[in-house]
Amino acid sequence: MRRGGTFWIAASALVLASCGGGGSGSGSPGGGTGGGGPTPTPTPPPAGQVFSVPAAESLSSAEVGTVVAQAAAEARARGAAATIAVTDRVGNILAVFAMPGAAPLARIPAAPDGTARDVQGLDVPSAGAAIAKAITGAYLSSGGNAFSSRTASMIVQEHFPPAPTTAGLESGPLFGVQFSQLPCSDLAARASDGLIGPKRSPLGLAADPGGFPLYKNGVVVGGVGVIADGVYGLDTNVLDRDNDVDEAIALAGTLGFEAPVSIRANRITADGTSLRYTDIDYNQLTAAPGASFAATAGALVPVIGYYSGAGPQAGSAYGTEASGIRASTAAEFANRDAFVLSNGAGANRFPVRSGTDAGDIAAPLTAAEARAILEEAFTVMSRARAQIRQPLDSRAQVTISLVDTRGAVLGLVRSPDAPIFGIDVSLQKARTANFFSAPFAAAELSAAGGEVPEFVTRARAFLGDPNALTGAFAFSDRAGGNLSRPYFPDGEVGRPNGPLSRPIAQFNPFSTGLQSALVLGNLGQHLAFVTGQSAADTPRACTSLPGAGGGNPRLANGIQIFPGSVPVYRGGQLVGGIGVSGDGIDQDDMISFLGLHNAGVRLGGGLGNAPADRRADRIVVDVAGRQVRLRYVNCPFAPFLDTAAQNVCEGL
């Protein structure tokens, strides 16, 4: 999540030691922050492979019961009544447990000015909140990084790192990621699909502390999420340490399933700032490992659309057919170590194919072109130095998605140990870059319900262009993200909000602007379904936008507003979008931008990135007499492991 530029405007105000989770941990079960020692080097992959494939580990039903019992024991010791959820790595819900007296609902905070837009101020099912936290711990983590929902809180707010004293810094590097894994996503599987992942989340990703990943033998196998305090919120001040009851209870659940000390978030930096894993040390817990589930007071509770309530379930082993993610065959991808999504019976859910938009554009992407784009992007990833993985000099691991102008998936490929959250997010990014670069963007947004059409009017006024969003400019997710921040330019206090954002007084991560407004109806319908107020679940397609070519809306899993995508052009004609997610945002930018360029070279020219004079970094906005240019992509320093080349995106 490294970003270049002028980030460190006020970095001297930070005490970096306060940003590391845990204490010395020398004698605690999970090691807290862990001791020192030499920096480990990446484990070499087996001969003939680029990446190491995670071992086939999974949670047994008995282990799921142990996680629940340990968390409940800590809750009792703290006088709290908790709702506890456990998932496997791909989001299958293995248990939802309510202790006696556990509140059925949790409140989402209102905006700073007390107003409530989108999901601000709502009461949501506690079970849904616990599930979202568990999924967050599982989905954001891998064999190279362990992130918690507290980590998520730190990286999705309007300033990074978030604190009263850091106003004026840029927004979090994963600003907006909380609106992914949505219950309406056409990519995310549902409980009715069996053990096939990745599964959806009832509330997207969580920024409320109390969600952790679970590990066995160094392999992430799931997550645990807890809510007991009745508030589904976030931590707005990373410079202090909280005694958060949800976090303590969830951390107790990880006993015996702790993340390796060396890969916890506090061992990973973004722009020189240590991320936060937990504010609670293991030695502050009262629970002991191995508590008995059978002796635990409370009950497993069914959650409509997620969990039947029929006992703790065993998880699926990631990488197997049951997980919905498996190694690709040589016929699917030429790249070694490529992984794909499966339907559980061996069939690739998103095989490489040609564009579906022949009725809309003159020359859609062919299957050969789609394959070249995905394979070349995978090759760039395979050479790239990771930002968020330990040990240092590990290879980046991401998911790569390609879509046509209708938003239809033309192929999806990932590395073996890329975080799961990046699957849905990479598709959101690809669709977002395609959509906002297209001639139909303004018309389709204007045809949507609710507040959505107003964002077109705001964008045109802000940009001083009555024809904005009609295809004149190519928008990457970085460029669109510039317009989606509650300050423009990003982080500059006192400036107006971007036209696709809420004003800062109305903003929090539960109401980001166009991103949240597009899916508000879907979220409302789904929560009514989960609580039994409605028999109809949200459709398998987000937004109220018109369908494309008689199918789903072009943004059928929502939009994303942090970097990592570019539109795909054939000459001056938009033909699709490529999205990348799973490592640092500059790495994601580079893999999409450079991978697309290399594919064009491989194919003999004609296909590639947007013409330079069409890119959104040609747009200049007047801010109080100051000229501010949008950004397009930002590639990292010293990006590759096999060369010392710099400025690898320059001039392309």
XYZ file of C-alpha atoms in Angstrom:
652
model
C 0.000 0.000 0.000
C 2.930 2.229 -0.717
C 2.259 5.519 -2.396
C 4.721 7.943 -3.837
C 4.569 11.713 -3.817
C 4.277 14.128 -0.915
C 2.626 11.921 1.681
C 4.861 12.818 4.604
C 3.550 16.355 5.099
C 2.963 15.801 8.791
C 4.581 12.447 9.442
C 6.805 13.864 12.151
C 3.710 14.147 14.329
C 3.457 10.370 14.492
C 5.037 8.149 17.077
C 5.565 5.035 15.016
C 5.947 2.790 18.024
C 2.364 3.557 18.952
C 1.226 2.145 15.623
C 2.511 -1.363 16.292
C -0.044 -3.731 17.799
C 0.608 -5.702 20.957
C 3.440 -5.557 23.449
C 6.758 -7.327 23.758
C 4.973 -10.634 23.794
C 8.034 -12.629 24.717
C 6.064 -15.128 26.752
C 2.551 -14.794 25.355
C 0.865 -17.492 23.261
C 0.820 -15.433 20.086
C 3.907 -13.455 20.845
C 2.184 -10.022 20.802
C 4.337 -8.020 18.437
C 7.000 -10.693 18.748
C 10.699 -10.465 19.445
C 13.469 -9.331 17.135
C 15.939 -11.603 15.407
C 17.211 -11.605 11.829
C 14.823 -10.761 9.019
C 13.734 -13.996 7.336
C 14.169 -14.438 3.624
C 11.410 -15.685 1.319
C 11.059 -19.452 1.163
C 12.107 -20.602 -2.314
C 9.267 -22.214 -4.255
C 9.569 -25.801 -5.461
C 11.645 -26.364 -8.567
C 9.888 -25.193 -11.702
C 7.472 -22.900 -9.825
C 7.417 -19.159 -9.259
C 5.269 -19.231 -6.118
C 4.844 -21.632 -3.228
C 1.336 -23.078 -2.996
C -0.265 -22.994 0.478
C -0.622 -26.364 2.152
C -4.131 -27.843 2.179
C -5.057 -26.923 5.754
C -8.600 -26.449 7.084
C -10.545 -26.115 10.311
C -12.277 -29.216 11.669
C -15.698 -28.898 13.265
C -14.102 -29.551 16.658
C -11.584 -26.753 16.090
C -14.381 -24.379 15.152
C -16.067 -25.271 18.439
C -12.831 -24.554 20.296
C -12.515 -21.100 18.703
C -16.084 -20.269 19.775
C -15.610 -21.655 23.298
C -12.368 -19.715 23.860
C -13.966 -16.478 22.732
C -17.034 -17.081 24.911
C -14.830 -17.794 27.926
C -13.109 -14.433 27.512
C -16.473 -12.714 27.126
C -17.730 -14.237 30.384
C -14.582 -13.161 32.178
C -15.199 -9.592 30.985
C -18.889 -9.634 31.866
C -19.934 -9.387 28.243
C -22.458 -11.275 26.137
C -21.094 -11.774 22.632
C -22.168 -12.934 19.221
C -19.311 -14.936 17.703
C -18.829 -16.021 14.077
C -16.224 -18.290 12.485
C -15.530 -18.624 8.755
C -13.081 -20.555 6.625
C -10.642 -18.836 4.261
C -13.161 -18.501 1.431
C -16.013 -17.202 3.588
C -18.092 -20.298 4.355
C -19.802 -19.651 7.690
C -18.821 -22.446 10.053
C -20.528 -21.224 13.229
C -22.557 -18.314 14.558
C -22.960 -18.444 18.332
C -24.947 -16.157 20.606
C -24.225 -16.096 24.328
C -27.112 -15.625 26.786
C -28.123 -11.970 26.740
C -26.302 -11.136 23.512
C -27.933 -8.134 21.830
C -29.579 -9.048 18.521
C -28.718 -5.695 16.924
C -25.730 -3.363 16.648
C -25.761 0.326 15.744
C -23.745 1.858 12.891
C -22.493 5.380 13.751
C -24.073 8.459 12.226
C -22.095 11.024 10.245
C -19.983 13.599 12.113
C -22.807 16.152 11.819
C -25.339 13.655 13.185
C -27.064 12.977 9.877
C -27.525 9.461 8.567
C -27.083 8.627 4.891
C -26.762 5.258 3.218
C -26.124 2.752 6.057
C -25.115 5.359 8.641
C -27.225 5.223 11.804
C -28.800 1.860 11.038
C -29.368 -0.998 13.454
C -27.990 -4.158 11.831
C -28.103 -7.806 12.940
C -25.300 -8.608 15.373
C -24.811 -11.916 13.565
C -24.222 -10.037 10.320
C -21.683 -7.768 12.008
C -19.803 -10.732 13.499
C -19.776 -12.516 10.126
C -18.436 -9.407 8.366
C -15.603 -9.114 10.907
C -14.663 -12.780 10.562
C -14.682 -12.546 6.768
C -12.523 -9.423 6.948
C -9.847 -11.204 8.997
C -9.860 -14.171 6.630
C -10.099 -12.266 3.331
C -7.444 -9.615 3.990
C -4.848 -12.176 5.115
C -2.507 -14.647 3.440
C 0.670 -16.597 4.104
C 2.590 -13.319 3.797
C 0.374 -10.911 5.743
C -2.088 -11.148 8.620
C -4.558 -8.267 8.789
C -7.384 -7.770 11.274
C -10.510 -5.641 11.107
C -8.526 -3.057 13.115
C -6.024 -3.031 10.252
C -8.933 -2.467 7.903
C -10.127 0.454 10.011
C -6.734 2.109 9.715
C -6.618 1.998 5.900
C -10.153 3.009 4.847
C -10.563 6.418 6.500
C -10.256 9.948 5.124
C -6.738 10.371 6.550
C -3.920 7.848 6.824
C -3.071 7.121 9.542
C -6.362 8.195 11.124
C -6.071 10.425 14.186
C -7.186 13.902 15.236
C -3.609 15.133 14.710
C -3.198 13.742 11.189
C -5.845 15.807 9.407
C -4.355 16.961 6.125
C -2.803 13.638 5.162
C -4.096 11.601 2.238
C -6.888 9.085 2.624
C -6.240 5.473 3.533
C -4.600 3.372 0.822
C -7.589 1.003 0.657
C -10.160 3.794 0.909
C -13.483 2.289 -0.176
C -12.559 -1.401 0.127
C -15.262 -1.798 2.789
C -17.825 -1.687 -0.028
C -16.644 -4.971 -1.512
C -17.682 -8.612 -1.010
C -21.201 -7.150 -1.126
C -24.237 -9.408 -0.691
C -25.448 -8.394 -4.173
C -22.152 -9.200 -5.916
C -22.571 -11.382 -8.980
C -19.135 -12.885 -8.308
C -19.548 -13.808 -4.628
C -21.154 -17.171 -3.909
C -24.085 -17.714 -1.540
C -24.785 -20.320 1.124
C -27.099 -22.092 -1.299
C -24.081 -22.693 -3.550
C -22.561 -25.097 -1.024
C -18.917 -24.845 0.006
C -17.932 -22.962 -3.137
C -16.187 -19.677 -2.391
C -15.451 -16.900 -2.207
C -18.626 -16.107 -0.291
C -20.321 -12.762 0.138
C -20.526 -10.746 3.347
C -23.767 -9.272 4.707
C -22.081 -5.906 5.391
C -19.042 -5.918 3.122
C -15.673 -5.707 4.842
C -15.575 -4.478 8.461
C -13.600 -1.589 9.942
C -14.777 -2.382 13.474
C -12.106 -4.028 15.681
C -12.964 -7.585 16.673
C -12.108 -9.607 13.578
C -8.952 -11.726 13.206
C -7.592 -14.344 10.813
C -7.075 -17.931 11.995
C -3.936 -19.905 11.070
C -2.778 -23.526 11.179
C 0.878 -24.307 10.539
C 1.401 -20.869 9.033
C -1.540 -21.238 6.624
C -4.567 -18.960 6.899
C -7.637 -21.177 7.350
C -10.372 -18.712 8.298
C -11.418 -15.887 10.561
C -13.234 -15.143 13.809
C -15.471 -12.125 14.377
C -17.113 -10.841 17.545
C -19.564 -8.151 18.520
C -20.507 -7.531 22.147
C -20.463 -3.766 22.622
C -23.504 -3.036 20.431
C -21.642 -0.689 18.067
C -20.512 -1.622 14.563
C -18.110 1.231 13.971
C -14.406 1.991 13.523
C -11.359 3.344 15.341
C -10.825 7.006 14.454
C -7.608 7.433 16.447
C -4.786 4.999 15.796
C -2.373 6.879 18.042
C -3.918 5.617 21.269
C -4.609 2.086 22.462
C -8.132 0.896 23.118
C -9.368 -1.661 25.589
C -11.906 -2.933 23.070
C -14.074 -5.755 24.388
C -14.897 -7.119 20.926
C -11.204 -7.283 20.060
C -10.244 -9.015 23.309
C -12.940 -11.667 22.879
C -12.020 -12.321 19.245
C -8.308 -12.460 20.052
C -9.026 -15.122 22.684
C -10.734 -17.139 19.972
C -7.457 -17.277 18.044
C -5.570 -19.087 20.835
C -3.877 -22.033 19.176
C -4.694 -20.508 15.760
C -2.610 -17.321 16.036
C -1.195 -15.557 13.017
C 2.585 -15.954 12.773
C 4.226 -13.031 14.562
C 6.456 -12.168 11.601
C 3.566 -11.449 9.215
C 1.161 -9.564 11.464
C 0.126 -6.114 10.294
C 2.426 -4.357 12.761
C 5.371 -5.871 10.826
C 4.145 -4.270 7.593
C 4.398 -0.599 6.670
C 2.627 1.724 4.265
C 4.619 4.853 3.437
C 6.781 4.178 6.465
C 3.882 3.863 8.905
C 3.462 0.573 10.729
C -0.010 -0.863 10.358
C -2.011 -1.922 13.409
C -3.002 -5.511 14.193
C -4.426 -5.367 17.705
C -4.590 -3.078 20.722
C -4.886 -6.076 23.081
C -1.916 -8.244 24.058
C -2.311 -11.973 24.428
C -1.014 -11.654 27.979
C -3.996 -9.428 28.794
C -6.425 -12.272 28.131
C -7.966 -14.425 30.838
C -9.140 -17.282 28.633
C -7.039 -20.431 28.401
C -6.535 -22.452 25.213
C -8.762 -25.440 24.550
C -12.043 -24.413 26.192
C -14.901 -26.889 25.774
C -17.625 -25.989 23.304
C -20.019 -28.502 24.862
C -19.771 -26.724 28.219
C -20.266 -23.227 26.793
C -23.526 -21.458 27.650
C -25.387 -20.106 24.646
C -26.577 -21.445 21.325
C -25.680 -21.677 17.678
C -28.082 -19.421 15.806
C -29.216 -19.692 12.185
C -28.608 -16.698 9.942
C -30.818 -16.555 6.877
C -28.707 -16.762 3.731
C -25.532 -17.676 5.613
C -25.720 -20.395 8.238
C -28.213 -23.120 9.119
C -27.358 -23.293 12.822
C -26.791 -27.051 12.590
C -23.635 -27.381 14.660
C -20.075 -26.213 14.045
C -19.108 -27.027 10.461
C -15.738 -28.059 9.060
C -14.072 -25.623 6.693
C -12.927 -26.312 3.174
C -9.222 -26.497 2.388
C -8.209 -23.579 0.210
C -6.975 -24.707 -3.203
C -9.342 -27.658 -3.435
C -12.485 -27.896 -5.531
C -14.627 -27.491 -2.413
C -13.066 -24.074 -1.806
C -14.000 -22.826 -5.260
C -10.390 -21.819 -5.991
C -7.919 -24.215 -7.590
C -4.751 -24.425 -9.643
C -5.291 -23.794 -13.340
C -4.552 -26.312 -16.038
C -1.987 -25.692 -18.763
C -4.849 -25.305 -21.223
C -6.343 -22.496 -19.123
C -3.179 -20.422 -18.582
C 0.397 -20.777 -19.746
C 1.690 -19.129 -16.557
C 3.118 -21.465 -13.948
C 1.315 -21.354 -10.602
C -1.824 -19.648 -11.939
C -5.023 -20.213 -9.950
C -8.623 -19.806 -11.101
C -12.142 -19.884 -9.669
C -13.977 -23.187 -9.979
C -17.605 -24.266 -9.713
C -16.663 -27.173 -7.421
C -16.990 -29.757 -10.161
C -13.850 -28.819 -12.046
C -15.248 -26.190 -14.414
C -13.617 -22.754 -14.530
C -16.229 -20.181 -13.502
C -14.584 -17.464 -15.594
C -12.796 -19.082 -18.539
C -10.975 -16.865 -20.999
C -13.391 -15.830 -23.735
C -14.044 -13.144 -26.319
C -16.066 -10.012 -25.679
C -19.860 -10.197 -25.483
C -20.296 -6.669 -26.840
C -20.160 -7.258 -30.593
C -23.414 -5.341 -30.990
C -21.958 -2.298 -29.243
C -18.438 -1.811 -30.610
C -16.754 -2.533 -33.905
C -14.012 -4.893 -32.755
C -14.512 -6.558 -29.353
C -11.670 -8.252 -27.533
C -10.919 -11.713 -28.884
C -10.210 -14.691 -26.656
C -6.562 -14.625 -27.768
C -6.291 -10.970 -26.803
C -7.965 -11.560 -23.444
C -5.536 -14.395 -22.741
C -2.545 -12.239 -23.678
C -3.644 -9.409 -21.359
C -4.167 -11.714 -18.385
C -0.975 -13.692 -18.953
C 1.185 -10.597 -19.403
C -0.248 -8.992 -16.263
C 0.434 -12.240 -14.388
C 4.024 -12.142 -15.631
C 4.489 -8.580 -14.355
C 3.097 -9.661 -10.974
C 5.473 -12.621 -10.870
C 8.463 -10.276 -11.155
C 7.159 -7.574 -8.819
C 8.408 -6.930 -5.290
C 5.523 -7.133 -2.807
C 4.588 -4.196 -0.611
C 2.333 -5.855 1.979
C 3.981 -9.263 2.355
C 6.639 -10.528 4.737
C 9.431 -11.453 4.533
C 10.867 -8.561 2.559
C 11.546 -9.235 -1.113
C 8.610 -11.606 -1.406
C 6.842 -11.591 -4.751
C 3.605 -9.663 -5.135
C 0.481 -11.834 -5.181
C -2.765 -10.498 -6.654
C -5.937 -11.341 -8.532
C -6.366 -10.018 -12.086
C -9.759 -9.536 -13.775
C -10.610 -8.518 -17.330
C -14.010 -7.287 -18.570
C -15.546 -6.098 -21.812
C -17.540 -2.866 -22.200
C -20.669 -4.570 -20.834
C -18.819 -5.531 -17.661
C -18.880 -9.220 -18.600
C -15.909 -11.171 -17.241
C -13.525 -12.296 -20.007
C -11.175 -14.081 -17.635
C -9.851 -14.075 -14.085
C -6.508 -15.362 -12.826
C -4.659 -15.151 -9.517
C -1.499 -16.270 -7.810
C -1.703 -19.156 -5.317
C -1.638 -17.157 -2.062
C -3.160 -13.813 -3.048
C -5.594 -12.478 -0.409
C -9.189 -13.490 -1.098
C -10.595 -9.953 -0.880
C -8.794 -9.085 -4.108
C -10.959 -11.418 -6.184
C -14.117 -9.328 -5.884
C -12.159 -6.069 -5.704
C -10.166 -6.719 -8.887
C -13.443 -7.234 -10.740
C -14.910 -4.071 -9.209
C -11.832 -2.152 -10.346
C -11.935 -3.520 -13.906
C -15.609 -2.654 -14.243
C -15.161 0.800 -12.708
C -12.350 1.803 -15.092
C -14.345 0.556 -18.058
C -17.598 2.204 -16.964
C -16.317 5.703 -16.223
C -14.263 5.755 -19.429
C -17.267 4.904 -21.594
C -19.719 7.055 -23.564
C -22.664 5.536 -21.654
C -21.555 6.369 -18.082
C -23.506 9.597 -17.606
C -26.629 8.265 -19.302
C -26.765 5.071 -17.244
C -26.075 6.853 -13.958
C -28.793 9.372 -14.829
C -31.243 6.516 -15.422
C -30.619 4.981 -11.988
C -32.860 5.422 -8.979
C -32.479 7.475 -5.820
C -29.701 10.014 -5.437
C -27.396 8.476 -8.053
C -28.251 10.860 -10.966
C -27.249 13.857 -8.832
C -23.635 12.721 -8.910
C -23.512 13.274 -12.670
C -24.667 16.860 -12.217
C -22.105 17.397 -9.449
C -19.274 15.918 -11.520
C -20.047 18.106 -14.503
C -20.212 21.257 -12.378
C -17.030 20.375 -10.508
C -15.072 19.627 -13.684
C -16.561 22.556 -15.590
C -17.503 20.160 -18.361
C -21.183 19.740 -19.317
C -20.263 16.602 -21.275
C -18.245 14.868 -18.572
C -18.577 11.068 -18.290
C -19.415 10.574 -21.961
C -16.175 8.913 -23.052
C -13.926 11.870 -23.831
C -11.479 10.830 -21.108
C -10.139 7.501 -19.893
C -10.515 7.031 -16.135
C -8.371 4.690 -14.098
C -9.483 3.844 -10.564
C -6.807 6.224 -9.288
C -8.334 9.070 -11.292
C -11.896 8.232 -10.292
C -10.704 7.895 -6.716
C -9.392 11.467 -6.820
C -12.989 12.588 -7.382
C -14.334 10.287 -4.654
C -12.573 11.787 -1.620
C -14.190 14.071 0.989
C -11.406 16.592 0.310
C -10.126 17.645 -3.104
C -7.171 17.505 -3.442
C -7.091 14.379 -1.303
C -6.498 15.118 2.362
C -6.287 18.915 2.140
C -8.480 20.083 5.001
C -10.797 22.954 4.172
C -11.076 22.070 0.501
C -14.397 20.985 -1.035
C -15.250 17.328 -1.429
C -14.788 15.593 -4.738
C -18.026 15.407 -6.734
C -18.406 11.643 -6.245
C -17.952 11.900 -2.454
C -19.930 13.098 0.532
C -18.958 16.432 2.133
C -16.691 15.748 5.094
C -19.399 16.637 7.641
C -21.606 13.884 6.181
C -18.830 11.390 5.516
C -17.716 8.273 7.295
C -16.682 4.888 5.846
C -20.332 3.764 5.875
C -21.310 6.543 3.461
C -18.660 7.364 0.890
C -20.799 8.963 -1.833
C -21.641 7.491 -5.226
C -20.016 4.183 -4.234
C -22.428 3.642 -1.341
C -25.441 5.273 -3.014
C -25.222 2.810 -5.917
C -25.781 -0.209 -3.640
C -28.001 1.241 -0.908
C -31.135 -0.430 -2.276
C -29.385 -3.785 -2.517
C -28.111 -3.570 1.061
C -31.528 -2.599 2.377
C -33.232 -5.473 0.577
C -30.625 -7.940 1.797
C -30.828 -6.880 5.440
C -34.605 -7.224 5.296
C -34.069 -10.750 3.967
C -31.531 -11.664 6.666
C -33.833 -10.425 9.439
C -36.840 -12.274 8.024
C -38.749 -9.123 7.129
C -38.713 -10.052 3.442
C -38.758 -13.362 1.608
C -36.817 -11.894 -1.313
C -33.036 -11.572 -1.183
C -31.162 -8.949 -3.190
C -30.536 -10.010 -6.801
C -27.162 -11.414 -7.859
C -26.356 -8.043 -9.387
C -25.647 -4.773 -7.598
C -26.979 -1.291 -8.471
C -30.172 -0.071 -10.089
C -28.372 0.791 -13.326
C -29.898 -0.459 -16.580
C -28.835 -3.901 -17.747
C -26.203 -4.040 -20.469
C -27.166 -5.929 -23.609
C -30.114 -7.515 -21.853
C -27.955 -8.841 -19.000
C -26.738 -7.571 -15.651
C -25.765 -3.956 -15.002
C -22.191 -3.170 -16.002
C -21.333 -2.627 -12.314
C -22.850 -5.856 -11.046
C -20.650 -6.020 -7.939
C -20.445 -2.274 -7.262
C -17.645 0.203 -7.914
C -14.252 0.580 -6.281
C -12.495 3.870 -5.557
C -8.869 3.045 -4.746
C -6.149 2.463 -7.371
C -5.375 -0.626 -9.411
C -7.126 -0.548 -12.792
C -7.025 0.949 -16.273
C -9.405 0.870 -19.246
C -8.423 -1.162 -22.314
C -8.371 0.494 -25.742
C -8.028 -0.583 -29.331
C -6.634 2.581 -30.828
C -9.125 5.218 -29.724
C -11.939 2.726 -29.029
C -12.725 1.559 -25.497
C -12.989 -2.254 -25.427
C -12.909 -3.108 -21.707
C -11.061 -2.781 -18.421
C -8.426 -4.626 -16.387
C -8.389 -4.614 -12.581
C -5.768 -5.835 -10.099
C -5.989 -6.228 -6.335
C -4.113 -7.921 -3.524
C -0.897 -6.015 -2.864
C 0.112 -2.359 -2.570
C -1.903 0.081 -4.647
C 1.127 1.179 -6.666
C 1.885 -2.471 -7.399
C -1.736 -2.959 -8.473
C -1.471 0.078 -10.756
C 1.753 -1.179 -12.319
C 0.524 -4.720 -12.926
C -2.600 -3.492 -14.726
C -0.936 -0.678 -16.703
C 2.320 -2.412 -17.627
C 0.671 -5.800 -18.136
C -1.758 -4.257 -20.619
C 1.065 -2.460 -22.423
C 3.123 -5.654 -22.698
C 0.108 -7.526 -24.048
C -0.224 -4.928 -26.784
C 3.433 -5.426 -27.706
C 2.983 -9.209 -27.693
C -0.024 -8.876 -30.004
C 1.759 -6.596 -32.444
C 0.261 -3.259 -31.449
C -3.149 -1.645 -31.720
C -4.371 -2.878 -28.347
C -3.261 -1.381 -25.059
C -3.605 1.565 -22.729
C -5.638 4.647 -23.486
C -4.017 7.158 -25.826
C -2.017 9.595 -23.704
C -4.151 12.572 -24.704
C -7.306 10.764 -23.540
C -6.126 9.880 -20.033
C -7.749 11.560 -17.057
C -4.454 13.107 -15.957
C -5.133 15.632 -18.735
C -8.055 16.934 -16.665
C -7.179 20.029 -14.632
C -9.527 21.301 -11.917
C -9.499 24.873 -10.650
C -9.403 24.872 -6.842
C -9.521 28.448 -5.535
C -7.323 29.652 -8.387
C -4.945 26.710 -8.116
C -4.712 24.201 -10.951
C -4.972 20.591 -9.745
C -4.442 17.711 -12.153
C -6.011 14.261 -11.704
C -3.713 11.250 -11.464
C -3.825 8.232 -13.790
C -1.391 5.590 -12.481
C 1.469 5.597 -9.987
C 4.062 2.849 -10.367
C 6.327 1.933 -7.416
C 10.013 2.596 -6.888
C 12.403 -0.331 -7.481
C 9.446 -2.504 -8.477
C 11.105 -5.720 -9.663
C 13.057 -8.495 -8.007
C 15.004 -9.416 -11.142
C 16.213 -5.980 -12.240
C 17.159 -2.607 -10.752
C 15.102 -0.765 -13.370
C 13.253 2.351 -12.226
C 10.451 4.407 -13.807
C 9.164 1.312 -15.581
C 5.871 2.958 -16.562
C 7.379 6.199 -17.827
C 6.575 7.076 -21.417
C 4.105 4.229 -21.980
